[in-house]
Amino acid sequence: MRIVTKQFGEIEFQEENTVKFSSGLFGFEQLKKFLLIKTDEELFYWLNSIDEPEIVFPLIGLRVIEEDYPATENFETFGIVTLNSDPLKISVNMKAPVYINQNEKTGFQKIIDSEKYNVHYNLFVE
């Protein structure tokens, strides 16, 4: 299979590498199939929609930010990053993490019921 993306150009992949989100992501419930892309030199991952290849979400592992971030067994925990040309305005959504099981190729998103986490956590500070 193959898709053409704005971020990475043409990508060939096997169906078994598709991460399936049965409920989609918040605001994008119609998107169910994604590729999780990691480039060697970057801190970020990219969650690229297969259903609509022009839609891609930058992710960061939340354990990089906070070691004791709430986990779910067998799932890696990611936050969706809001990019900005000003690095001090780059933020990550720690309130609604994305959980991905790399072995089962499944994922889901949920809201963390805690005032400790917010939607716009600044990734970099002065």
mmCIF file of N, CA and C in Angstrom, residues 18-111:
data_model
loop_
_atom_site.group_PDB
_atom_site.id
_atom_site.type_symbol
_atom_site.label_atom_id
_atom_site.label_comp_id
_atom_site.label_asym_id
_atom_site.label_seq_id
_atom_site.Cartn_x
_atom_site.Cartn_y
_atom_site.Cartn_z
ATOM 1 N N THR A 18 -0.326 -0.538 10.050
ATOM 2 C CA THR A 18 -1.355 0.465 10.288
ATOM 3 C C THR A 18 -1.808 0.418 11.744
ATOM 4 N N VAL A 19 -1.820 1.582 12.402
ATOM 5 C CA VAL A 19 -2.341 1.689 13.765
ATOM 6 C C VAL A 19 -3.810 2.073 13.650
ATOM 7 N N LYS A 20 -4.674 1.268 14.272
ATOM 8 C CA LYS A 20 -6.117 1.480 14.152
ATOM 9 C C LYS A 20 -6.677 2.107 15.424
ATOM 10 N N PHE A 21 -7.419 3.179 15.243
ATOM 11 C CA PHE A 21 -8.124 3.880 16.319
ATOM 12 C C PHE A 21 -9.612 3.655 16.093
ATOM 13 N N SER A 22 -10.227 2.800 16.877
ATOM 14 C CA SER A 22 -11.635 2.452 16.640
ATOM 15 C C SER A 22 -12.562 3.652 16.778
ATOM 16 N N SER A 23 -12.203 4.624 17.601
ATOM 17 C CA SER A 23 -13.036 5.823 17.786
ATOM 18 C C SER A 23 -12.410 7.069 17.173
ATOM 19 N N GLY A 24 -11.317 6.914 16.441
ATOM 20 C CA GLY A 24 -10.626 8.068 15.885
ATOM 21 C C GLY A 24 -9.985 8.901 16.981
ATOM 22 N N LEU A 25 -9.659 10.138 16.656
ATOM 23 C CA LEU A 25 -9.113 11.095 17.613
ATOM 24 C C LEU A 25 -10.144 12.193 17.828
ATOM 25 N N PHE A 26 -10.080 12.872 18.967
ATOM 26 C CA PHE A 26 -11.043 13.931 19.263
ATOM 27 C C PHE A 26 -11.038 14.975 18.142
ATOM 28 N N GLY A 27 -12.202 15.230 17.580
ATOM 29 C CA GLY A 27 -12.331 16.175 16.481
ATOM 30 C C GLY A 27 -12.085 15.558 15.120
ATOM 31 N N PHE A 28 -11.559 14.348 15.092
ATOM 32 C CA PHE A 28 -11.267 13.630 13.847
ATOM 33 C C PHE A 28 -11.756 12.188 13.964
ATOM 34 N N GLU A 29 -12.961 12.026 14.471
ATOM 35 C CA GLU A 29 -13.506 10.697 14.751
ATOM 36 C C GLU A 29 -13.639 9.835 13.501
ATOM 37 N N GLN A 30 -13.719 10.462 12.324
ATOM 38 C CA GLN A 30 -13.867 9.716 11.076
ATOM 39 C C GLN A 30 -12.556 9.077 10.619
ATOM 40 N N LEU A 31 -11.440 9.509 11.172
ATOM 41 C CA LEU A 31 -10.133 8.965 10.794
ATOM 42 C C LEU A 31 -9.794 7.803 11.716
ATOM 43 N N LYS A 32 -9.631 6.625 11.147
ATOM 44 C CA LYS A 32 -9.435 5.411 11.954
ATOM 45 C C LYS A 32 -8.072 4.746 11.766
ATOM 46 N N LYS A 33 -7.423 4.986 10.620
ATOM 47 C CA LYS A 33 -6.159 4.304 10.315
ATOM 48 C C LYS A 33 -5.032 5.321 10.183
ATOM 49 N N PHE A 34 -3.907 5.003 10.844
ATOM 50 C CA PHE A 34 -2.766 5.911 10.867
ATOM 51 C C PHE A 34 -1.460 5.138 10.734
ATOM 52 N N LEU A 35 -0.424 5.863 10.321
ATOM 53 C CA LEU A 35 0.953 5.376 10.391
ATOM 54 C C LEU A 35 1.668 6.193 11.454
ATOM 55 N N LEU A 36 2.412 5.529 12.323
ATOM 56 C CA LEU A 36 3.245 6.215 13.302
ATOM 57 C C LEU A 36 4.655 6.263 12.723
ATOM 58 N N ILE A 37 5.122 7.475 12.453
ATOM 59 C CA ILE A 37 6.401 7.670 11.777
ATOM 60 C C ILE A 37 7.385 8.312 12.752
ATOM 61 N N LYS A 38 8.571 7.742 12.838
ATOM 62 C CA LYS A 38 9.641 8.300 13.677
ATOM 63 C C LYS A 38 10.852 8.502 12.795
ATOM 64 N N THR A 39 11.369 9.725 12.774
ATOM 65 C CA THR A 39 12.604 9.974 12.040
ATOM 66 C C THR A 39 13.763 9.918 13.027
ATOM 67 N N ASP A 40 14.911 9.521 12.554
ATOM 68 C CA ASP A 40 16.064 9.267 13.415
ATOM 69 C C ASP A 40 16.522 10.480 14.217
ATOM 70 N N GLU A 41 16.533 11.634 13.585
ATOM 71 C CA GLU A 41 17.159 12.784 14.221
ATOM 72 C C GLU A 41 16.199 13.670 15.006
ATOM 73 N N GLU A 42 14.957 13.282 15.119
ATOM 74 C CA GLU A 42 13.981 14.163 15.752
ATOM 75 C C GLU A 42 13.454 13.613 17.069
ATOM 76 N N LEU A 43 13.019 14.531 17.917
ATOM 77 C CA LEU A 43 12.374 14.210 19.182
ATOM 78 C C LEU A 43 10.922 13.796 18.952
ATOM 79 N N PHE A 44 10.375 14.243 17.826
ATOM 80 C CA PHE A 44 8.958 14.048 17.550
ATOM 81 C C PHE A 44 8.668 12.791 16.739
ATOM 82 N N TYR A 45 7.461 12.298 16.921
ATOM 83 C CA TYR A 45 6.873 11.271 16.070
ATOM 84 C C TYR A 45 5.820 11.980 15.227
ATOM 85 N N TRP A 46 5.355 11.318 14.181
ATOM 86 C CA TRP A 46 4.312 11.872 13.327
ATOM 87 C C TRP A 46 3.235 10.814 13.158
ATOM 88 N N LEU A 47 2.004 11.173 13.471
ATOM 89 C CA LEU A 47 0.868 10.273 13.313
ATOM 90 C C LEU A 47 0.138 10.715 12.055
ATOM 91 N N ASN A 48 0.381 9.988 10.964
ATOM 92 C CA ASN A 48 -0.142 10.362 9.650
ATOM 93 C C ASN A 48 -1.389 9.554 9.323
ATOM 94 N N SER A 49 -2.466 10.254 9.004
ATOM 95 C CA SER A 49 -3.711 9.584 8.642
ATOM 96 C C SER A 49 -3.551 8.858 7.313
ATOM 97 N N ILE A 50 -4.053 7.652 7.254
ATOM 98 C CA ILE A 50 -4.110 6.915 5.991
ATOM 99 C C ILE A 50 -5.414 7.257 5.281
ATOM 100 N N ASP A 51 -6.471 7.480 6.061
ATOM 101 C CA ASP A 51 -7.769 7.829 5.489
ATOM 102 C C ASP A 51 -7.711 9.166 4.746
ATOM 103 N N GLU A 52 -6.995 10.134 5.309
ATOM 104 C CA GLU A 52 -6.794 11.453 4.699
ATOM 105 C C GLU A 52 -5.322 11.820 4.878
ATOM 106 N N PRO A 53 -4.453 11.396 3.933
ATOM 107 C CA PRO A 53 -2.998 11.527 4.100
ATOM 108 C C PRO A 53 -2.484 12.944 4.332
ATOM 109 N N GLU A 54 -3.288 13.956 4.000
ATOM 110 C CA GLU A 54 -2.827 15.330 4.234
ATOM 111 C C GLU A 54 -2.911 15.724 5.709
ATOM 112 N N ILE A 55 -3.536 14.879 6.530
ATOM 113 C CA ILE A 55 -3.658 15.164 7.961
ATOM 114 C C ILE A 55 -2.585 14.398 8.728
ATOM 115 N N VAL A 56 -1.756 15.162 9.442
ATOM 116 C CA VAL A 56 -0.660 14.566 10.220
ATOM 117 C C VAL A 56 -0.571 15.295 11.563
ATOM 118 N N PHE A 57 -0.390 14.523 12.618
ATOM 119 C CA PHE A 57 -0.291 15.076 13.964
ATOM 120 C C PHE A 57 1.120 14.860 14.494
ATOM 121 N N PRO A 58 1.829 15.939 14.863
ATOM 122 C CA PRO A 58 3.115 15.752 15.526
ATOM 123 C C PRO A 58 2.869 15.277 16.957
ATOM 124 N N LEU A 59 3.645 14.286 17.386
ATOM 125 C CA LEU A 59 3.510 13.720 18.730
ATOM 126 C C LEU A 59 4.848 13.759 19.447
ATOM 127 N N ILE A 60 4.772 13.754 20.770
ATOM 128 C CA ILE A 60 5.968 13.593 21.597
ATOM 129 C C ILE A 60 5.620 12.604 22.705
ATOM 130 N N GLY A 61 6.575 11.755 23.044
ATOM 131 C CA GLY A 61 6.370 10.820 24.144
ATOM 132 C C GLY A 61 6.243 11.585 25.451
ATOM 133 N N LEU A 62 5.149 11.389 26.167
ATOM 134 C CA LEU A 62 4.912 12.172 27.384
ATOM 135 C C LEU A 62 5.817 11.763 28.534
ATOM 136 N N ARG A 63 6.395 10.582 28.475
ATOM 137 C CA ARG A 63 7.350 10.173 29.515
ATOM 138 C C ARG A 63 8.654 10.967 29.401
ATOM 139 N N VAL A 64 8.904 11.579 28.250
ATOM 140 C CA VAL A 64 10.065 12.458 28.083
ATOM 141 C C VAL A 64 9.873 13.717 28.923
ATOM 142 N N ILE A 65 8.623 14.161 29.028
ATOM 143 C CA ILE A 65 8.293 15.381 29.765
ATOM 144 C C ILE A 65 8.107 15.096 31.251
ATOM 145 N N GLU A 66 7.404 14.011 31.552
ATOM 146 C CA GLU A 66 7.109 13.664 32.946
ATOM 147 C C GLU A 66 7.161 12.145 33.115
ATOM 148 N N GLU A 67 8.131 11.682 33.884
ATOM 149 C CA GLU A 67 8.346 10.236 34.042
ATOM 150 C C GLU A 67 7.153 9.491 34.605
ATOM 151 N N ASP A 68 6.387 10.132 35.476
ATOM 152 C CA ASP A 68 5.264 9.429 36.105
ATOM 153 C C ASP A 68 3.908 9.802 35.496
ATOM 154 N N TYR A 69 3.932 10.211 34.226
ATOM 155 C CA TYR A 69 2.672 10.521 33.541
ATOM 156 C C TYR A 69 1.795 9.263 33.533
ATOM 157 N N PRO A 70 0.469 9.413 33.725
ATOM 158 C CA PRO A 70 -0.422 8.240 33.786
ATOM 159 C C PRO A 70 -0.273 7.327 32.567
ATOM 160 N N ALA A 71 -0.015 6.063 32.827
ATOM 161 C CA ALA A 71 0.218 5.089 31.762
ATOM 162 C C ALA A 71 -0.908 4.065 31.714
ATOM 163 N N THR A 72 -0.978 3.380 30.598
ATOM 164 C CA THR A 72 -1.870 2.245 30.414
ATOM 165 C C THR A 72 -0.994 1.085 29.970
ATOM 166 N N GLU A 73 -1.136 -0.058 30.613
ATOM 167 C CA GLU A 73 -0.266 -1.196 30.348
ATOM 168 C C GLU A 73 -0.221 -1.542 28.863
ATOM 169 N N ASN A 74 0.983 -1.765 28.355
ATOM 170 C CA ASN A 74 1.269 -2.147 26.974
ATOM 171 C C ASN A 74 1.056 -1.032 25.959
ATOM 172 N N PHE A 75 0.814 0.187 26.426
ATOM 173 C CA PHE A 75 0.613 1.316 25.521
ATOM 174 C C PHE A 75 1.663 2.387 25.785
ATOM 175 N N GLU A 76 2.201 2.964 24.694
ATOM 176 C CA GLU A 76 3.056 4.136 24.805
ATOM 177 C C GLU A 76 2.139 5.351 24.863
ATOM 178 N N THR A 77 2.558 6.370 25.594
ATOM 179 C CA THR A 77 1.735 7.557 25.796
ATOM 180 C C THR A 77 2.353 8.750 25.079
ATOM 181 N N PHE A 78 1.550 9.388 24.219
ATOM 182 C CA PHE A 78 2.010 10.526 23.431
ATOM 183 C C PHE A 78 1.098 11.727 23.647
ATOM 184 N N GLY A 79 1.654 12.908 23.453
ATOM 185 C CA GLY A 79 0.865 14.135 23.444
ATOM 186 C C GLY A 79 0.907 14.732 22.054
ATOM 187 N N ILE A 80 -0.216 15.293 21.617
ATOM 188 C CA ILE A 80 -0.256 15.983 20.328
ATOM 189 C C ILE A 80 0.372 17.359 20.516
ATOM 190 N N VAL A 81 1.308 17.678 19.636
ATOM 191 C CA VAL A 81 2.072 18.916 19.717
ATOM 192 C C VAL A 81 1.451 19.967 18.795
ATOM 193 N N THR A 82 1.352 21.193 19.303
ATOM 194 C CA THR A 82 0.955 22.332 18.474
ATOM 195 C C THR A 82 2.233 23.075 18.121
ATOM 196 N N LEU A 83 2.600 23.020 16.839
ATOM 197 C CA LEU A 83 3.842 23.638 16.383
ATOM 198 C C LEU A 83 3.644 25.132 16.165
ATOM 199 N N ASN A 84 4.747 25.878 16.233
ATOM 200 C CA ASN A 84 4.718 27.314 16.026
ATOM 201 C C ASN A 84 6.101 27.728 15.549
ATOM 202 N N SER A 85 6.175 28.765 14.724
ATOM 203 C CA SER A 85 7.488 29.230 14.261
ATOM 204 C C SER A 85 8.326 29.785 15.419
ATOM 205 N N ASP A 86 7.660 30.217 16.482
ATOM 206 C CA ASP A 86 8.348 30.656 17.695
ATOM 207 C C ASP A 86 8.453 29.455 18.640
ATOM 208 N N PRO A 87 9.649 28.915 18.846
ATOM 209 C CA PRO A 87 9.794 27.726 19.696
ATOM 210 C C PRO A 87 9.188 27.878 21.089
ATOM 211 N N LEU A 88 9.148 29.105 21.614
ATOM 212 C CA LEU A 88 8.587 29.317 22.947
ATOM 213 C C LEU A 88 7.066 29.173 22.967
ATOM 214 N N LYS A 89 6.460 29.096 21.786
ATOM 215 C CA LYS A 89 5.003 28.935 21.701
ATOM 216 C C LYS A 89 4.599 27.518 21.292
ATOM 217 N N ILE A 90 5.562 26.612 21.202
ATOM 218 C CA ILE A 90 5.251 25.212 20.906
ATOM 219 C C ILE A 90 4.684 24.587 22.176
ATOM 220 N N SER A 91 3.528 23.947 22.041
ATOM 221 C CA SER A 91 2.892 23.352 23.222
ATOM 222 C C SER A 91 2.471 21.917 22.938
ATOM 223 N N VAL A 92 2.200 21.204 24.012
ATOM 224 C CA VAL A 92 1.761 19.814 23.904
ATOM 225 C C VAL A 92 0.494 19.649 24.738
ATOM 226 N N ASN A 93 -0.428 18.866 24.206
ATOM 227 C CA ASN A 93 -1.683 18.582 24.900
ATOM 228 C C ASN A 93 -1.447 17.423 25.863
ATOM 229 N N MET A 94 -1.341 17.746 27.147
ATOM 230 C CA MET A 94 -1.132 16.713 28.163
ATOM 231 C C MET A 94 -2.443 16.279 28.798
ATOM 232 N N LYS A 95 -3.521 16.958 28.464
ATOM 233 C CA LYS A 95 -4.841 16.654 29.024
ATOM 234 C C LYS A 95 -5.515 15.499 28.281
ATOM 235 N N ALA A 96 -5.241 15.373 26.983
ATOM 236 C CA ALA A 96 -5.885 14.338 26.160
ATOM 237 C C ALA A 96 -4.823 13.541 25.403
ATOM 238 N N PRO A 97 -4.103 12.664 26.106
ATOM 239 C CA PRO A 97 -3.024 11.903 25.472
ATOM 240 C C PRO A 97 -3.531 10.879 24.460
ATOM 241 N N VAL A 98 -2.614 10.496 23.589
ATOM 242 C CA VAL A 98 -2.850 9.439 22.610
ATOM 243 C C VAL A 98 -2.064 8.223 23.089
ATOM 244 N N TYR A 99 -2.736 7.093 23.198
ATOM 245 C CA TYR A 99 -2.110 5.839 23.626
ATOM 246 C C TYR A 99 -1.995 4.911 22.420
ATOM 247 N N ILE A 100 -0.802 4.357 22.209
ATOM 248 C CA ILE A 100 -0.572 3.460 21.070
ATOM 249 C C ILE A 100 0.114 2.193 21.557
ATOM 250 N N ASN A 101 -0.469 1.055 21.183
ATOM 251 C CA ASN A 101 0.135 -0.246 21.444
ATOM 252 C C ASN A 101 0.847 -0.662 20.161
ATOM 253 N N GLN A 102 2.176 -0.614 20.181
ATOM 254 C CA GLN A 102 2.970 -0.914 18.986
ATOM 255 C C GLN A 102 2.841 -2.370 18.548
ATOM 256 N N ASN A 103 2.651 -3.279 19.493
ATOM 257 C CA ASN A 103 2.547 -4.697 19.142
ATOM 258 C C ASN A 103 1.204 -5.039 18.516
ATOM 259 N N GLU A 104 0.133 -4.527 19.102
ATOM 260 C CA GLU A 104 -1.219 -4.819 18.608
ATOM 261 C C GLU A 104 -1.653 -3.870 17.500
ATOM 262 N N LYS A 105 -0.908 -2.781 17.318
ATOM 263 C CA LYS A 105 -1.230 -1.756 16.315
ATOM 264 C C LYS A 105 -2.618 -1.167 16.551
ATOM 265 N N THR A 106 -2.883 -0.826 17.811
ATOM 266 C CA THR A 106 -4.139 -0.175 18.173
ATOM 267 C C THR A 106 -3.831 1.092 18.959
ATOM 268 N N GLY A 107 -4.788 2.007 18.949
ATOM 269 C CA GLY A 107 -4.612 3.239 19.690
ATOM 270 C C GLY A 107 -5.933 3.822 20.120
ATOM 271 N N PHE A 108 -5.850 4.729 21.076
ATOM 272 C CA PHE A 108 -7.033 5.456 21.520
ATOM 273 C C PHE A 108 -6.580 6.757 22.162
ATOM 274 N N GLN A 109 -7.527 7.662 22.330
ATOM 275 C CA GLN A 109 -7.263 8.921 23.001
ATOM 276 C C GLN A 109 -8.264 9.071 24.133
ATOM 277 N N LYS A 110 -7.803 9.597 25.257
ATOM 278 C CA LYS A 110 -8.722 9.826 26.369
ATOM 279 C C LYS A 110 -8.329 11.095 27.108
ATOM 280 N N ILE A 111 -9.267 11.611 27.873
ATOM 281 C CA ILE A 111 -9.025 12.807 28.672
ATOM 282 C C ILE A 111 -8.593 12.377 30.072
#
